[in-house]
């Protein structure tokens, strides 16, 4: 079983969005997780409706922190967020430099979602090819 962690600052938008998209594109042998360097209390209010526009009705766990996954080992860790975002003590395989969505208008939010969907689809294809 292969495991991928999507990690952002607080697990309220970017990493759960990537997680939901990865579940759409991943094969049966891939487990995906999302977490924040610190956990948020809830998802950003547009996350689920924006995923719904793609036909996704994800059943995501409540926002989680990295500590919630401390006992799991990952084959790949993807950090999502601004260039200055760091994950001390964690081996990050990929850092996708992305803006924090909270300040974006709906059109920019959709554009970010669609860019992220392309990146996740590409990663799932590469990941599955390299580890098979």
mmCIF file of C-alpha atoms in Angstrom:
data_model
loop_
_atom_site.group_PDB
_atom_site.id
_atom_site.type_symbol
_atom_site.label_atom_id
_atom_site.label_comp_id
_atom_site.label_asym_id
_atom_site.label_seq_id
_atom_site.Cartn_x
_atom_site.Cartn_y
_atom_site.Cartn_z
ATOM 1 C CA UNK A 1 0.000 0.000 0.000
ATOM 2 C CA UNK A 2 1.353 3.417 -0.988
ATOM 3 C CA UNK A 3 0.722 6.487 1.190
ATOM 4 C CA UNK A 4 0.746 10.155 0.207
ATOM 5 C CA UNK A 5 0.453 13.069 2.624
ATOM 6 C CA UNK A 6 -0.758 16.481 1.485
ATOM 7 C CA UNK A 7 0.347 19.080 4.022
ATOM 8 C CA UNK A 8 -0.424 22.797 4.295
ATOM 9 C CA UNK A 9 -0.376 25.370 7.056
ATOM 10 C CA UNK A 10 -3.665 24.559 8.782
ATOM 11 C CA UNK A 11 -5.554 21.880 6.791
ATOM 12 C CA UNK A 12 -8.514 24.109 5.997
ATOM 13 C CA UNK A 13 -8.258 24.410 2.178
ATOM 14 C CA UNK A 14 -5.178 23.395 0.186
ATOM 15 C CA UNK A 15 -4.318 20.004 1.658
ATOM 16 C CA UNK A 16 -7.929 18.745 2.007
ATOM 17 C CA UNK A 17 -8.618 19.928 -1.541
ATOM 18 C CA UNK A 18 -5.560 18.029 -2.822
ATOM 19 C CA UNK A 19 -6.585 15.017 -0.728
ATOM 20 C CA UNK A 20 -10.094 14.951 -2.241
ATOM 21 C CA UNK A 21 -8.708 15.330 -5.759
ATOM 22 C CA UNK A 22 -6.083 12.623 -5.176
ATOM 23 C CA UNK A 23 -8.758 10.188 -4.064
ATOM 24 C CA UNK A 24 -10.462 10.823 -7.391
ATOM 25 C CA UNK A 25 -7.299 10.100 -9.429
ATOM 26 C CA UNK A 26 -5.449 7.520 -7.287
ATOM 27 C CA UNK A 27 -5.502 3.799 -7.888
ATOM 28 C CA UNK A 28 -6.808 1.303 -5.328
ATOM 29 C CA UNK A 29 -3.340 0.729 -3.873
ATOM 30 C CA UNK A 30 -2.821 4.360 -2.869
ATOM 31 C CA UNK A 31 -3.964 5.907 0.391
ATOM 32 C CA UNK A 32 -4.055 9.680 0.683
ATOM 33 C CA UNK A 33 -4.055 11.851 3.785
ATOM 34 C CA UNK A 34 -4.130 15.547 4.532
ATOM 35 C CA UNK A 35 -2.921 17.529 7.497
ATOM 36 C CA UNK A 36 -1.830 20.955 8.554
ATOM 37 C CA UNK A 37 1.294 21.986 10.359
ATOM 38 C CA UNK A 38 -1.312 23.081 12.866
ATOM 39 C CA UNK A 39 -4.944 21.993 12.706
ATOM 40 C CA UNK A 40 -7.811 24.327 11.881
ATOM 41 C CA UNK A 41 -11.159 24.178 13.638
ATOM 42 C CA UNK A 42 -13.070 23.840 10.358
ATOM 43 C CA UNK A 43 -12.671 23.911 6.600
ATOM 44 C CA UNK A 44 -12.747 27.244 4.798
ATOM 45 C CA UNK A 45 -16.399 27.860 3.887
ATOM 46 C CA UNK A 46 -15.943 27.591 0.088
ATOM 47 C CA UNK A 47 -13.956 24.328 0.050
ATOM 48 C CA UNK A 48 -16.808 21.815 -0.170
ATOM 49 C CA UNK A 49 -18.965 23.869 -2.596
ATOM 50 C CA UNK A 50 -15.945 24.389 -4.885
ATOM 51 C CA UNK A 51 -15.237 20.653 -4.876
ATOM 52 C CA UNK A 52 -18.945 20.059 -5.476
ATOM 53 C CA UNK A 53 -18.695 22.072 -8.692
ATOM 54 C CA UNK A 54 -16.402 19.292 -9.964
ATOM 55 C CA UNK A 55 -18.948 16.655 -9.018
ATOM 56 C CA UNK A 56 -17.059 15.674 -5.874
ATOM 57 C CA UNK A 57 -18.850 15.062 -2.622
ATOM 58 C CA UNK A 58 -15.835 14.186 -0.544
ATOM 59 C CA UNK A 59 -16.139 12.645 2.872
ATOM 60 C CA UNK A 60 -13.177 14.315 4.464
ATOM 61 C CA UNK A 61 -12.159 13.911 8.071
ATOM 62 C CA UNK A 62 -12.271 17.079 10.161
ATOM 63 C CA UNK A 63 -9.163 19.221 9.756
ATOM 64 C CA UNK A 64 -6.170 17.501 11.299
ATOM 65 C CA UNK A 65 -2.681 18.459 12.338
ATOM 66 C CA UNK A 66 0.513 16.691 11.379
ATOM 67 C CA UNK A 67 0.633 15.254 14.902
ATOM 68 C CA UNK A 68 -2.552 13.289 14.102
ATOM 69 C CA UNK A 69 -0.523 11.279 11.560
ATOM 70 C CA UNK A 70 2.714 10.977 13.530
ATOM 71 C CA UNK A 71 2.596 7.180 13.600
ATOM 72 C CA UNK A 72 2.213 6.758 9.829
ATOM 73 C CA UNK A 73 5.036 6.525 7.325
ATOM 74 C CA UNK A 74 4.570 8.156 3.934
ATOM 75 C CA UNK A 75 5.977 7.344 0.515
ATOM 76 C CA UNK A 76 5.497 10.946 -0.574
ATOM 77 C CA UNK A 77 4.892 14.226 1.254
ATOM 78 C CA UNK A 78 3.549 17.205 -0.706
ATOM 79 C CA UNK A 79 3.747 20.615 0.970
ATOM 80 C CA UNK A 80 1.260 23.187 -0.355
ATOM 81 C CA UNK A 81 1.488 26.893 0.350
ATOM 82 C CA UNK A 82 3.643 29.995 0.097
ATOM 83 C CA UNK A 83 7.355 29.704 -0.696
ATOM 84 C CA UNK A 84 8.274 30.543 2.902
ATOM 85 C CA UNK A 85 6.194 27.662 4.332
ATOM 86 C CA UNK A 86 8.453 25.031 5.908
ATOM 87 C CA UNK A 87 7.849 21.657 7.582
ATOM 88 C CA UNK A 88 10.759 21.287 10.031
ATOM 89 C CA UNK A 89 11.853 17.725 10.650
ATOM 90 C CA UNK A 90 9.758 16.299 7.825
ATOM 91 C CA UNK A 91 11.076 14.990 4.530
ATOM 92 C CA UNK A 92 9.126 16.985 1.940
ATOM 93 C CA UNK A 93 9.287 15.442 -1.536
ATOM 94 C CA UNK A 94 7.389 18.177 -3.388
ATOM 95 C CA UNK A 95 6.598 21.800 -2.482
ATOM 96 C CA UNK A 96 3.872 23.346 -4.575
ATOM 97 C CA UNK A 97 4.100 27.089 -4.083
ATOM 98 C CA UNK A 98 0.497 28.285 -3.989
ATOM 99 C CA UNK A 99 -1.280 31.318 -2.555
ATOM 100 C CA UNK A 100 -3.445 30.979 0.528
ATOM 101 C CA UNK A 101 -6.993 30.815 -0.887
ATOM 102 C CA UNK A 102 -8.751 32.673 1.943
ATOM 103 C CA UNK A 103 -8.158 36.099 0.366
ATOM 104 C CA UNK A 104 -9.035 35.080 -3.197
ATOM 105 C CA UNK A 105 -12.248 35.974 -4.974
ATOM 106 C CA UNK A 106 -14.334 33.080 -6.320
ATOM 107 C CA UNK A 107 -12.851 33.190 -9.846
ATOM 108 C CA UNK A 108 -9.283 33.077 -8.531
ATOM 109 C CA UNK A 109 -10.280 30.328 -6.079
ATOM 110 C CA UNK A 110 -11.644 28.240 -8.963
ATOM 111 C CA UNK A 111 -8.494 28.870 -10.981
ATOM 112 C CA UNK A 112 -6.376 27.688 -8.028
ATOM 113 C CA UNK A 113 -8.582 24.598 -7.633
ATOM 114 C CA UNK A 114 -8.231 23.744 -11.310
ATOM 115 C CA UNK A 115 -4.437 24.234 -11.268
ATOM 116 C CA UNK A 116 -4.238 22.040 -8.192
ATOM 117 C CA UNK A 117 -6.374 19.361 -9.870
ATOM 118 C CA UNK A 118 -3.926 19.225 -12.790
ATOM 119 C CA UNK A 119 -0.933 18.940 -10.466
ATOM 120 C CA UNK A 120 -2.572 16.220 -8.392
ATOM 121 C CA UNK A 121 -3.571 14.244 -11.499
ATOM 122 C CA UNK A 122 -0.009 14.460 -12.828
ATOM 123 C CA UNK A 123 1.453 13.445 -9.470
ATOM 124 C CA UNK A 124 -0.869 10.455 -9.163
ATOM 125 C CA UNK A 125 0.129 9.298 -12.653
ATOM 126 C CA UNK A 126 3.838 9.719 -11.905
ATOM 127 C CA UNK A 127 3.604 8.203 -8.464
ATOM 128 C CA UNK A 128 1.752 5.136 -9.679
ATOM 129 C CA UNK A 129 4.146 4.635 -12.599
ATOM 130 C CA UNK A 130 7.319 4.977 -10.483
ATOM 131 C CA UNK A 131 6.192 2.782 -7.581
ATOM 132 C CA UNK A 132 4.488 -0.016 -9.503
#
